[in-house]
GROMACS .gro file of C-alpha atoms in nm:
model
  492
    1MET     CA    1 -21.639  -0.408  12.745
    2PRO     CA    2 -21.316  -0.189  12.748
    3SER     CA    3 -21.284  -0.010  13.072
    4ARG     CA    4 -21.023   0.139  13.322
    5THR     CA    5 -21.025   0.191  13.681
    6GLY     CA    6 -21.066   0.511  13.872
    7THR     CA    7 -20.786   0.761  13.885
    8LYS     CA    8 -20.672   0.986  14.158
    9GLY     CA    9 -20.794   1.286  13.964
   10SER     CA   10 -21.163   1.174  13.956
   11LEU     CA   11 -21.432   1.238  14.210
   12HIS     CA   12 -21.434   0.882  14.328
   13GLU     CA   13 -21.128   0.782  14.525
   14GLU     CA   14 -21.215   0.415  14.539
   15ASP     CA   15 -21.171   0.187  14.244
   16LEU     CA   16 -21.441   0.241  13.976
   17THR     CA   17 -21.501   0.115  13.631
   18LEU     CA   18 -21.485   0.411  13.401
   19GLY     CA   19 -21.498   0.416  13.025
   20LYS     CA   20 -21.482   0.599  12.688
   21VAL     CA   21 -21.779   0.804  12.589
   22LEU     CA   22 -21.881   0.962  12.255
   23LEU     CA   23 -22.103   1.270  12.283
   24LEU     CA   24 -22.308   1.364  11.979
   25THR     CA   25 -22.420   1.725  11.965
   26HIS     CA   26 -22.586   1.958  11.713
   27GLN     CA   27 -22.323   2.139  11.498
   28LYS     CA   28 -22.517   2.471  11.468
   29SER     CA   29 -22.733   2.485  11.785
   30SER     CA   30 -22.495   2.409  12.072
   31ARG     CA   31 -22.592   2.527  12.413
   32ARG     CA   32 -22.381   2.588  12.721
   33TRP     CA   33 -22.515   2.284  12.906
   34TYR     CA   34 -22.328   2.060  12.665
   35CYS     CA   35 -22.001   2.201  12.803
   36GLU     CA   36 -22.116   2.150  13.150
   37LEU     CA   37 -22.202   1.786  13.077
   38ILE     CA   38 -21.853   1.729  12.933
   39ALA     CA   39 -21.682   1.896  13.229
   40ARG     CA   40 -21.880   1.677  13.477
   41LEU     CA   41 -21.823   1.349  13.285
   42GLN     CA   42 -21.449   1.441  13.279
   43ALA     CA   43 -21.453   1.519  13.658
   44GLU     CA   44 -21.595   1.176  13.715
   45GLY     CA   45 -21.296   1.032  13.529
   46HIS     CA   46 -21.446   0.937  13.198
   47ASP     CA   47 -21.273   0.971  12.869
   48VAL     CA   48 -21.505   1.188  12.661
   49SER     CA   49 -21.496   1.242  12.287
   50VAL     CA   50 -21.731   1.483  12.104
   51LYS     CA   51 -21.877   1.472  11.748
   52ALA     CA   52 -22.075   1.757  11.610
   53VAL     CA   53 -22.362   1.624  11.393
   54ALA     CA   54 -22.453   1.827  11.083
   55GLY     CA   55 -22.779   2.011  11.093
   56ALA     CA   56 -22.906   2.296  11.304
   57GLY     CA   57 -23.167   2.118  11.528
   58ALA     CA   58 -23.499   2.280  11.600
   59ALA     CA   59 -23.482   2.655  11.610
   60ARG     CA   60 -23.580   2.813  11.942
   61HIS     CA   61 -23.625   3.179  11.855
   62ALA     CA   62 -23.862   3.259  12.152
   63LEU     CA   63 -23.626   3.095  12.398
   64ASP     CA   64 -23.326   3.277  12.264
   65ARG     CA   65 -23.514   3.613  12.281
   66VAL     CA   66 -23.603   3.552  12.646
   67MET     CA   67 -23.250   3.437  12.726
   68ALA     CA   68 -23.108   3.747  12.566
   69VAL     CA   69 -23.312   3.961  12.801
   70GLU     CA   70 -23.224   3.770  13.105
   71ARG     CA   71 -22.858   3.746  13.015
   72ARG     CA   72 -22.832   4.127  13.051
   73LEU     CA   73 -23.010   4.117  13.389
   74PHE     CA   74 -22.870   3.785  13.545
   75GLY     CA   75 -22.568   3.667  13.345
   76PRO     CA   76 -22.533   3.354  13.131
   77SER     CA   77 -22.750   3.049  13.161
   78LEU     CA   78 -22.689   2.690  13.067
   79ALA     CA   79 -22.978   2.726  12.817
   80HIS     CA   80 -22.796   2.999  12.615
   81LEU     CA   81 -22.651   2.926  12.269
   82ALA     CA   82 -22.284   2.868  12.269
   83ALA     CA   83 -22.010   2.823  12.011
   84PRO     CA   84 -22.013   2.470  11.864
   85VAL     CA   85 -21.843   2.206  12.070
   86ALA     CA   86 -21.527   2.112  11.883
   87THR     CA   87 -21.499   1.750  11.758
   88THR     CA   88 -21.247   1.574  11.973
   89GLY     CA   89 -21.132   1.241  12.077
   90ARG     CA   90 -21.050   0.920  11.900
   91ASP     CA   91 -21.213   0.580  11.816
   92GLY     CA   92 -21.276   0.298  12.051
   93TYR     CA   93 -21.558   0.445  12.270
   94ASP     CA   94 -21.788   0.222  12.467
   95LEU     CA   95 -22.105   0.435  12.501
   96ILE     CA   96 -22.277   0.697  12.283
   97ILE     CA   97 -22.462   0.980  12.446
   98ASP     CA   98 -22.693   1.123  12.180
   99LEU     CA   99 -22.798   1.484  12.231
  100ALA     CA  100 -22.854   1.538  11.858
  101GLU     CA  101 -23.155   1.316  11.817
  102THR     CA  102 -22.984   1.109  11.541
  103ALA     CA  103 -23.174   0.845  11.361
  104GLY     CA  104 -22.983   0.547  11.506
  105GLY     CA  105 -22.779   0.279  11.325
  106GLN     CA  106 -22.493   0.309  11.585
  107ASP     CA  107 -22.262   0.017  11.661
  108ARG     CA  108 -22.250   0.096  12.037
  109PRO     CA  109 -22.508   0.131  12.305
  110VAL     CA  110 -22.688   0.473  12.273
  111LEU     CA  111 -22.808   0.677  12.562
  112ARG     CA  112 -23.093   0.929  12.503
  113LEU     CA  113 -23.292   1.161  12.720
  114GLU     CA  114 -23.665   1.209  12.701
  115VAL     CA  115 -23.888   1.471  12.854
  116PHE     CA  116 -24.272   1.469  12.817
  117GLY     CA  117 -24.214   1.154  12.604
  118SER     CA  118 -24.008   1.328  12.346
  119GLY     CA  119 -23.650   1.347  12.268
  120ASP     CA  120 -23.683   1.718  12.216
  121VAL     CA  121 -23.514   1.809  12.549
  122THR     CA  122 -23.472   2.178  12.468
  123GLY     CA  123 -23.836   2.221  12.357
  124GLY     CA  124 -23.969   2.027  12.655
  125ILE     CA  125 -23.782   2.232  12.922
  126CYS     CA  126 -23.883   2.549  12.739
  127ASP     CA  127 -24.252   2.447  12.783
  128ALA     CA  128 -24.188   2.348  13.141
  129ALA     CA  129 -24.024   2.682  13.225
  130ALA     CA  130 -24.316   2.878  13.056
  131ALA     CA  131 -24.556   2.695  13.276
  132ARG     CA  132 -24.335   2.748  13.584
  133GLN     CA  133 -24.329   2.373  13.657
  134SER     CA  134 -24.065   2.092  13.666
  135ALA     CA  135 -24.036   1.808  13.425
  136GLU     CA  136 -23.951   1.446  13.457
  137PHE     CA  137 -23.651   1.327  13.241
  138VAL     CA  138 -23.618   0.953  13.138
  139ALA     CA  139 -23.287   0.814  13.025
  140ARG     CA  140 -23.317   0.535  12.775
  141LEU     CA  141 -23.036   0.293  12.670
  142ASP     CA  142 -23.112   0.164  12.326
  143GLY     CA  143 -23.474   0.242  12.392
  144VAL     CA  144 -23.500   0.085  12.731
  145ALA     CA  145 -23.583   0.309  13.031
  146VAL     CA  146 -23.286   0.291  13.270
  147GLY     CA  147 -23.320   0.608  13.489
  148ARG     CA  148 -23.538   0.894  13.583
  149ALA     CA  149 -23.484   1.242  13.724
  150ARG     CA  150 -23.748   1.476  13.872
  151PRO     CA  151 -23.554   1.801  13.935
  152ALA     CA  152 -23.680   2.073  14.178
  153VAL     CA  153 -23.739   2.420  14.041
  154SER     CA  154 -23.754   2.749  14.212
  155SER     CA  155 -24.057   2.981  14.207
  156GLY     CA  156 -23.977   3.333  14.089
  157LEU     CA  157 -23.902   3.579  13.815
  158ARG     CA  158 -23.622   3.420  13.625
  159VAL     CA  159 -23.703   3.178  13.347
  160SER     CA  160 -23.321   3.116  13.320
  161ARG     CA  161 -23.305   2.992  13.677
  162ILE     CA  162 -23.574   2.732  13.614
  163LEU     CA  163 -23.405   2.633  13.295
  164ASP     CA  164 -23.063   2.594  13.470
  165GLU     CA  165 -23.222   2.379  13.746
  166LEU     CA  166 -23.393   2.152  13.496
  167LEU     CA  167 -23.074   2.117  13.286
  168VAL     CA  168 -22.852   2.047  13.584
  169GLY     CA  169 -23.101   1.776  13.689
  170ALA     CA  170 -23.072   1.632  13.333
  171ILE     CA  171 -22.691   1.632  13.351
  172SER     CA  172 -22.700   1.452  13.685
  173LEU     CA  173 -22.915   1.192  13.547
  174ILE     CA  174 -22.669   1.134  13.262
  175ILE     CA  175 -22.381   1.110  13.517
  176GLN     CA  176 -22.577   0.872  13.725
  177VAL     CA  177 -22.665   0.636  13.432
  178VAL     CA  178 -22.313   0.657  13.276
  179ASN     CA  179 -22.154   0.561  13.608
  180ARG     CA  180 -22.386   0.273  13.657
  181PHE     CA  181 -22.336   0.156  13.297
  182PHE     CA  182 -21.965   0.123  13.330
  183ASP     CA  183 -22.000  -0.018  13.685
  184GLY     CA  184 -22.215  -0.297  13.562
  185THR     CA  185 -22.506  -0.207  13.788
  186LEU     CA  186 -22.742  -0.033  13.545
  187GLY     CA  187 -23.077  -0.197  13.498
  188PRO     CA  188 -23.420  -0.102  13.370
  189VAL     CA  189 -23.661   0.102  13.555
  190ALA     CA  190 -24.046   0.057  13.535
  191GLU     CA  191 -24.222   0.217  13.248
  192ARG     CA  192 -24.493   0.466  13.320
  193PRO     CA  193 -24.693   0.714  13.117
  194ALA     CA  194 -24.513   1.035  13.021
  195GLU     CA  195 -24.617   1.350  13.186
  196GLN     CA  196 -24.853   1.577  12.990
  197ARG     CA  197 -24.650   1.842  12.817
  198PRO     CA  198 -24.765   2.200  12.890
  199ARG     CA  199 -24.821   2.423  12.589
  200SER     CA  200 -24.800   2.771  12.728
  201GLY     CA  201 -24.534   2.905  12.488
  202ILE     CA  202 -24.237   3.060  12.653
  203LEU     CA  203 -24.260   3.410  12.501
  204ARG     CA  204 -24.634   3.441  12.545
  205ALA     CA  205 -24.616   3.335  12.906
  206TYR     CA  206 -24.307   3.527  12.992
  207LEU     CA  207 -24.414   3.896  12.995
  208PRO     CA  208 -24.731   3.876  13.212
  209PHE     CA  209 -24.558   3.643  13.465
  210ALA     CA  210 -24.259   3.866  13.483
  211ALA     CA  211 -24.474   4.171  13.551
  212ALA     CA  212 -24.671   3.987  13.818
  213ALA     CA  213 -24.359   3.838  13.981
  214LEU     CA  214 -24.183   4.175  13.987
  215SER     CA  215 -24.483   4.332  14.152
  216SER     CA  216 -24.495   4.055  14.404
  217ARG     CA  217 -24.135   4.091  14.483
  218LEU     CA  218 -24.151   4.455  14.527
  219GLY     CA  219 -24.423   4.413  14.786
  220ARG     CA  220 -24.249   4.149  14.989
  221LYS     CA  221 -24.126   4.288  15.322
  222ARG     CA  222 -23.924   3.987  15.455
  223ALA     CA  223 -23.807   3.645  15.391
  224ASN     CA  224 -24.024   3.338  15.464
  225HIS     CA  225 -24.117   3.301  15.821
  226TRP     CA  226 -24.040   2.956  15.956
  227GLN     CA  227 -24.168   2.833  16.298
  228VAL     CA  228 -24.059   2.543  16.527
  229ALA     CA  229 -24.301   2.354  16.738
  230TYR     CA  230 -24.273   2.081  16.996
  231ARG     CA  231 -24.470   1.840  17.221
  232LEU     CA  232 -24.423   1.583  17.478
  233ILE     CA  233 -24.598   1.253  17.402
  234ASP     CA  234 -24.614   0.894  17.520
  235GLY     CA  235 -24.647   0.631  17.253
  236PRO     CA  236 -24.674   0.664  16.875
  237GLY     CA  237 -24.572   0.998  16.704
  238VAL     CA  238 -24.563   1.116  16.349
  239ALA     CA  239 -24.313   0.847  16.247
  240GLU     CA  240 -24.544   0.573  16.356
  241THR     CA  241 -24.879   0.721  16.247
  242GLY     CA  242 -24.767   0.907  15.933
  243ARG     CA  243 -24.984   1.206  16.036
  244LEU     CA  244 -24.953   1.529  16.233
  245ASP     CA  245 -25.231   1.438  16.474
  246GLY     CA  246 -25.256   1.362  16.842
  247ALA     CA  247 -25.156   1.602  17.114
  248ALA     CA  248 -25.113   1.961  16.993
  249TYR     CA  249 -24.782   2.122  16.949
  250THR     CA  250 -24.641   2.427  17.116
  251VAL     CA  251 -24.485   2.699  16.904
  252LEU     CA  252 -24.137   2.807  16.994
  253ALA     CA  253 -24.192   3.179  17.025
  254ASP     CA  254 -23.996   3.435  16.830
  255ASP     CA  255 -23.972   3.821  16.845
  256GLY     CA  256 -24.057   3.879  16.478
  257ALA     CA  257 -23.696   3.987  16.413
  258ARG     CA  258 -23.590   3.631  16.333
  259PHE     CA  259 -23.722   3.283  16.264
  260TYR     CA  260 -23.640   2.947  16.399
  261ALA     CA  261 -23.613   2.631  16.187
  262ASP     CA  262 -23.440   2.287  16.152
  263PRO     CA  263 -23.509   2.163  16.510
  264PHE     CA  264 -23.301   1.883  16.655
  265VAL     CA  265 -23.336   1.745  17.005
  266PHE     CA  266 -23.070   1.588  17.231
  267GLU     CA  267 -23.108   1.435  17.576
  268HIS     CA  268 -22.815   1.481  17.812
  269ASP     CA  269 -22.789   1.421  18.184
  270GLY     CA  270 -23.173   1.389  18.213
  271ARG     CA  271 -23.239   1.722  18.041
  272HIS     CA  272 -23.381   1.783  17.696
  273TYR     CA  273 -23.197   2.035  17.458
  274LEU     CA  274 -23.353   2.190  17.152
  275PHE     CA  275 -23.102   2.295  16.885
  276VAL     CA  276 -23.226   2.512  16.610
  277GLU     CA  277 -23.117   2.736  16.304
  278GLU     CA  278 -23.180   3.091  16.419
  279PHE     CA  279 -23.208   3.334  16.121
  280PRO     CA  280 -23.207   3.704  16.212
  281TYR     CA  281 -23.349   3.907  15.925
  282CYS     CA  282 -23.111   4.188  15.976
  283THR     CA  283 -22.805   3.960  15.890
  284GLY     CA  284 -22.957   3.718  15.645
  285ARG     CA  285 -22.722   3.448  15.788
  286GLY     CA  286 -22.816   3.152  16.010
  287VAL     CA  287 -22.654   3.069  16.342
  288ILE     CA  288 -22.699   2.778  16.575
  289SER     CA  289 -22.897   2.834  16.902
  290VAL     CA  290 -23.012   2.610  17.180
  291SER     CA  291 -23.283   2.610  17.447
  292VAL     CA  292 -23.340   2.380  17.753
  293LEU     CA  293 -23.679   2.218  17.847
  294ASP     CA  294 -23.779   2.362  18.184
  295GLU     CA  295 -23.966   2.187  18.458
  296ASP     CA  296 -24.301   2.310  18.316
  297GLY     CA  297 -24.223   2.136  17.987
  298ARG     CA  298 -24.159   2.460  17.797
  299PHE     CA  299 -23.856   2.595  17.609
  300GLY     CA  300 -23.746   2.952  17.658
  301VAL     CA  301 -23.572   3.188  17.418
  302PRO     CA  302 -23.280   3.012  17.246
  303GLU     CA  303 -22.933   3.135  17.292
  304VAL     CA  304 -22.663   3.148  17.027
  305VAL     CA  305 -22.399   2.883  17.074
  306LEU     CA  306 -22.233   2.862  16.724
  307GLU     CA  307 -22.173   3.134  16.469
  308GLU     CA  308 -21.947   3.130  16.148
  309PRO     CA  309 -21.897   3.393  15.882
  310HIS     CA  310 -22.121   3.180  15.664
  311HIS     CA  311 -22.470   3.048  15.700
  312LEU     CA  312 -22.531   2.757  15.938
  313SER     CA  313 -22.836   2.546  15.982
  314TYR     CA  314 -22.956   2.174  16.039
  315PRO     CA  315 -22.771   2.114  16.363
  316GLN     CA  316 -22.758   1.751  16.400
  317ILE     CA  317 -22.621   1.630  16.740
  318VAL     CA  318 -22.447   1.297  16.790
  319ALA     CA  319 -22.266   1.127  17.079
  320GLU     CA  320 -21.969   0.931  17.008
  321GLY     CA  321 -21.691   0.782  17.226
  322GLY     CA  322 -21.785   0.981  17.534
  323GLU     CA  323 -21.800   1.312  17.336
  324ILE     CA  324 -22.085   1.518  17.195
  325TYR     CA  325 -22.057   1.646  16.840
  326MET     CA  326 -22.257   1.859  16.595
  327ILE     CA  327 -22.263   1.836  16.215
  328PRO     CA  328 -22.448   2.153  16.098
  329GLU     CA  329 -22.508   2.246  15.741
  330SER     CA  330 -22.259   2.481  15.595
  331GLY     CA  331 -22.305   2.421  15.223
  332SER     CA  332 -22.248   2.789  15.127
  333ALA     CA  333 -21.888   2.744  15.264
  334HIS     CA  334 -21.848   2.431  15.049
  335GLU     CA  335 -21.756   2.217  15.347
  336VAL     CA  336 -21.894   1.974  15.601
  337VAL     CA  337 -21.746   2.031  15.950
  338LEU     CA  338 -21.754   1.823  16.260
  339TYR     CA  339 -21.777   2.039  16.583
  340ARG     CA  340 -21.698   1.901  16.930
  341ALA     CA  341 -21.873   2.024  17.244
  342ALA     CA  342 -21.587   2.167  17.454
  343ARG     CA  343 -21.864   2.255  17.709
  344PHE     CA  344 -22.205   2.115  17.633
  345PRO     CA  345 -22.432   2.285  17.517
  346ASP     CA  346 -22.283   2.636  17.469
  347LEU     CA  347 -21.918   2.600  17.353
  348TRP     CA  348 -21.821   2.428  17.037
  349GLU     CA  349 -21.490   2.382  16.861
  350ARG     CA  350 -21.417   2.286  16.508
  351GLN     CA  351 -21.279   1.923  16.520
  352ALA     CA  352 -21.246   1.831  16.159
  353VAL     CA  353 -21.344   1.905  15.803
  354LEU     CA  354 -21.514   1.589  15.691
  355ILE     CA  355 -21.573   1.688  15.331
  356ALA     CA  356 -21.426   1.987  15.142
  357GLY     CA  357 -21.494   2.149  14.818
  358ARG     CA  358 -21.856   2.046  14.781
  359ASN     CA  359 -22.186   2.237  14.821
  360LEU     CA  360 -22.364   1.969  15.048
  361ASN     CA  361 -22.689   2.029  15.227
  362ASP     CA  362 -22.856   1.876  15.526
  363MET     CA  363 -22.591   1.594  15.559
  364THR     CA  364 -22.742   1.335  15.800
  365LEU     CA  365 -22.543   1.084  15.991
  366LEU     CA  366 -22.621   0.712  16.011
  367ARG     CA  367 -22.416   0.451  16.193
  368SER     CA  368 -22.468   0.094  16.051
  369GLU     CA  369 -22.251  -0.222  16.097
  370GLY     CA  370 -21.934  -0.055  16.183
  371THR     CA  371 -21.957   0.209  15.902
  372TYR     CA  372 -22.052   0.577  15.930
  373TRP     CA  373 -22.262   0.720  15.646
  374LEU     CA  374 -22.363   1.070  15.556
  375PHE     CA  375 -22.670   1.131  15.333
  376GLY     CA  376 -22.762   1.465  15.183
  377THR     CA  377 -22.807   1.668  14.868
  378GLU     CA  378 -22.545   1.817  14.660
  379ARG     CA  379 -22.589   2.140  14.461
  380TYR     CA  380 -22.403   2.138  14.129
  381GLY     CA  381 -22.330   2.478  13.978
  382LYS     CA  382 -22.677   2.649  13.900
  383GLY     CA  383 -22.877   2.347  13.992
  384ASN     CA  384 -23.131   2.319  14.272
  385PRO     CA  385 -22.992   2.233  14.626
  386SER     CA  386 -23.278   2.000  14.708
  387ASP     CA  387 -23.320   1.731  14.449
  388THR     CA  388 -22.981   1.534  14.411
  389MET     CA  389 -22.897   1.288  14.686
  390VAL     CA  390 -22.542   1.190  14.749
  391VAL     CA  391 -22.401   0.943  15.009
  392TYR     CA  392 -22.050   0.933  15.168
  393HIS     CA  393 -21.903   0.667  15.394
  394ALA     CA  394 -21.610   0.632  15.639
  395ARG     CA  395 -21.475   0.387  15.896
  396ALA     CA  396 -21.438   0.651  16.160
  397LEU     CA  397 -21.643   0.961  16.234
  398GLU     CA  398 -21.360   1.194  16.146
  399GLY     CA  399 -21.295   1.022  15.813
  400PRO     CA  400 -21.153   0.994  15.564
  401TRP     CA  401 -21.495   1.016  15.394
  402THR     CA  402 -21.544   0.848  15.053
  403PRO     CA  403 -21.819   0.938  14.808
  404HIS     CA  404 -22.032   0.644  14.715
  405ARG     CA  405 -21.940   0.482  14.391
  406LEU     CA  406 -22.288   0.527  14.252
  407ASN     CA  407 -22.345   0.901  14.333
  408PRO     CA  408 -22.576   1.071  14.261
  409ILE     CA  409 -22.812   0.810  14.419
  410THR     CA  410 -23.124   0.982  14.312
  411ILE     CA  411 -23.250   1.298  14.154
  412ASP     CA  412 -23.605   1.350  14.296
  413ARG     CA  413 -23.763   1.665  14.410
  414ALA     CA  414 -23.982   1.470  14.659
  415GLY     CA  415 -23.732   1.220  14.800
  416ALA     CA  416 -23.375   1.341  14.800
  417ARG     CA  417 -23.312   1.616  15.072
  418PRO     CA  418 -23.320   1.483  15.439
  419GLY     CA  419 -23.561   1.634  15.673
  420GLY     CA  420 -23.438   1.508  16.012
  421ALA     CA  421 -23.230   1.235  16.172
  422PHE     CA  422 -23.282   0.857  16.074
  423ILE     CA  423 -23.553   0.682  16.247
  424ARG     CA  424 -23.521   0.315  16.364
  425ARG     CA  425 -23.839   0.123  16.418
  426ASP     CA  426 -23.903  -0.248  16.463
  427GLY     CA  427 -23.564  -0.342  16.293
  428ARG     CA  428 -23.628  -0.105  16.004
  429THR     CA  429 -23.466   0.237  15.921
  430PHE     CA  430 -23.647   0.533  15.777
  431LEU     CA  431 -23.525   0.878  15.658
  432PRO     CA  432 -23.754   1.175  15.675
  433VAL     CA  433 -23.727   1.362  15.336
  434GLN     CA  434 -23.842   1.698  15.223
  435ASP     CA  435 -24.109   1.719  14.949
  436CYS     CA  436 -23.991   2.013  14.722
  437SER     CA  437 -24.231   1.936  14.435
  438ARG     CA  438 -24.411   2.275  14.455
  439ILE     CA  439 -24.172   2.476  14.673
  440TYR     CA  440 -23.890   2.440  14.912
  441GLY     CA  441 -24.011   2.298  15.230
  442GLY     CA  442 -24.351   2.210  15.086
  443GLY     CA  443 -24.397   1.895  15.271
  444LEU     CA  444 -24.238   1.590  15.437
  445GLY     CA  445 -24.231   1.214  15.375
  446LEU     CA  446 -24.070   0.907  15.505
  447MET     CA  447 -23.852   0.667  15.296
  448GLU     CA  448 -23.734   0.324  15.420
  449LEU     CA  449 -23.375   0.241  15.363
  450VAL     CA  450 -23.396  -0.107  15.211
  451ARG     CA  451 -23.021  -0.173  15.127
  452LEU     CA  452 -22.709   0.008  15.225
  453ASP     CA  453 -22.343  -0.096  15.146
  454GLU     CA  454 -22.055   0.022  14.943
  455THR     CA  455 -22.202  -0.115  14.611
  456ALA     CA  456 -22.571   0.001  14.650
  457VAL     CA  457 -22.804   0.246  14.824
  458VAL     CA  458 -23.173   0.157  14.785
  459PHE     CA  459 -23.470   0.330  14.943
  460GLY     CA  460 -23.834   0.238  14.929
  461PRO     CA  461 -24.091   0.482  14.792
  462VAL     CA  462 -24.169   0.813  14.975
  463VAL     CA  463 -24.468   0.786  15.207
  464PRO     CA  464 -24.594   1.135  15.259
  465VAL     CA  465 -24.672   1.261  15.614
  466GLY     CA  466 -25.033   1.352  15.623
  467PRO     CA  467 -25.197   1.664  15.775
  468GLY     CA  468 -25.352   1.669  16.117
  469LEU     CA  469 -25.504   1.890  16.380
  470ALA     CA  470 -25.188   1.875  16.600
  471TRP     CA  471 -24.989   2.096  16.356
  472ALA     CA  472 -25.233   2.232  16.102
  473ARG     CA  473 -24.960   2.405  15.894
  474ALA     CA  474 -24.859   2.364  15.539
  475GLY     CA  475 -24.502   2.291  15.457
  476THR     CA  476 -24.372   2.084  15.747
  477HIS     CA  477 -24.003   2.009  15.641
  478THR     CA  478 -23.829   1.876  15.957
  479LEU     CA  479 -23.920   1.588  16.191
  480ASN     CA  480 -23.712   1.476  16.500
  481ARG     CA  481 -23.786   1.287  16.825
  482GLN     CA  482 -23.578   1.173  17.123
  483GLY     CA  483 -23.771   1.007  17.400
  484ARG     CA  484 -24.096   1.179  17.467
  485LEU     CA  485 -23.990   1.509  17.291
  486GLU     CA  486 -24.097   1.550  16.926
  487VAL     CA  487 -24.021   1.854  16.718
  488VAL     CA  488 -24.138   1.979  16.379
  489ASP     CA  489 -24.113   2.296  16.182
  490SER     CA  490 -24.292   2.462  15.891
  491CYS     CA  491 -24.307   2.776  15.685
  492GLY     CA  492 -24.608   3.002  15.770
   0.00000   0.00000   0.00000
C-alpha cells in the first residue's frame, strides 16, 4: 500500500504511516461538515483529494428551514448547506471515503458511515436532533464494521448545537479509522443491532420544544449546583465494591454563592488535604481551593490557592522528585499547565506548559514503566468536550509530550472523560470515567486499562458505579481516594 511517513506539519510528531485519501461528496447538497472533515484529515498529515458526485442527494427542506432560523440567532452550523466542495487532487489514492452513498464498484477500499443502520447520515442525525438524543455511528470498510462512535450531546434549546456535536463525533470517527487504516492496526469490531431510529420529524418537534426550553431557561436562576462529599473508611470503598454504599458521606458545606466540585485528595506530612474547583456564581469562572482535615475528621471552608484569568478545575496533585505538582484543567485557555508548589499547599507557580494549542479536559496522569501518560478528552471545534479520549506520553514530567499515534482513542459518551485519578488494585489499573449519556456529569463508571504502550491503548468495558445509601444523589462524576479518605461529588 503506498504510504508516507509523518511530517513536521502534522499533529503527530512521531513517525506515522499516512496516505492519500479520495473523498466523495454530493455535488449539489454539500454541507459545512465536509470542509471540517477535509481540514482535520489534512491536519493529521493525510493527502486529501475531493470528487463531487453528480446528483443532489436527499433534500432536507425541514432541516434547512430550522438551520436558517438558528443561523440568524447563533451563527453557522456544520449542518448548514455550503458551496460545493471543489474537485481537487490527483490519481493514486489508497482509500475512498464515501459521503455520497454511491453504489460501489470502486477499485480501492471504501469507508462509509452508518447511523441507525442506514448510510443516510444527514437524515439520521436530523431525527436524532429532533428527538433530543445522541446516535451511534458505525464506520464500515468494504461493508465490515471497523469502528464506532457514540458522541455526547448537550441538552438545551439549540438544534444546531446537537447537530454540531453529532457531526464532530462522526468526523472524529473517520479520523480514527483513517489513521488506523494507514497504520496497519485497523481491525473489525463486533457487530450489534442498530439503534432504533426516532421518527419525530425535525420541524414538527422543533417549535414546541423551543418554546418549552426558552421558558425553562428564562426561569433558571443559577447554574447547576455541585456538591463535594467525603468520608473516612477502613477497607473497601467505591472502587472495590462498585457501589455508593457503606458509611455515609459528609457534605462539604458551601454558602450558596458558589459550588465545589472535582475533589482530589493528597496526604502530606501526616495531614489530608482536599483540593477542589471552587466556582463563584458571580464570576462564572472556576478557581482552585484547598481545605485541611482537622482532628475531628472534618474539612473547613476551602481557601483559594490558585487563580488564573481563565477557568480552572480538576486539580490533580502529584508528588515527583521531592516536589509537589498540580495539573489542573485549563481547557478554555487551550493549554495544559504544570504548577509547582513553592509553598504547599497555598502557593503555586507555573512550572511548564505541557501541551499548548489544544482544548483538553480533565487530563489525568499515569506513571507506568518509566513513561508518563496523560489521558483526557479533547474538544474539537463545536464538538462536545466529554466524548473523545486522547492520550499523550512523555519520558519526563515536563515533557516533551507526544500525542499517541492512534488518537483519538475512543469516541464514547459513557467512557471517554476521566472522573478521577487512576486506581491501582491487585496489579490491575482502573480509570474512573464520566457517563455523559444523558447529561454532563450524569454518572460514573470504572474502566480497566488492559494495554498501554506507544502502539496501542486498550480499555475494558465500562462498569457503572451503582447507587447506594452512602451518597444517594444522582450524577456522581468524580471519585478519588488516598488512604482512608474517599471523596465524591455530584450535581444536585
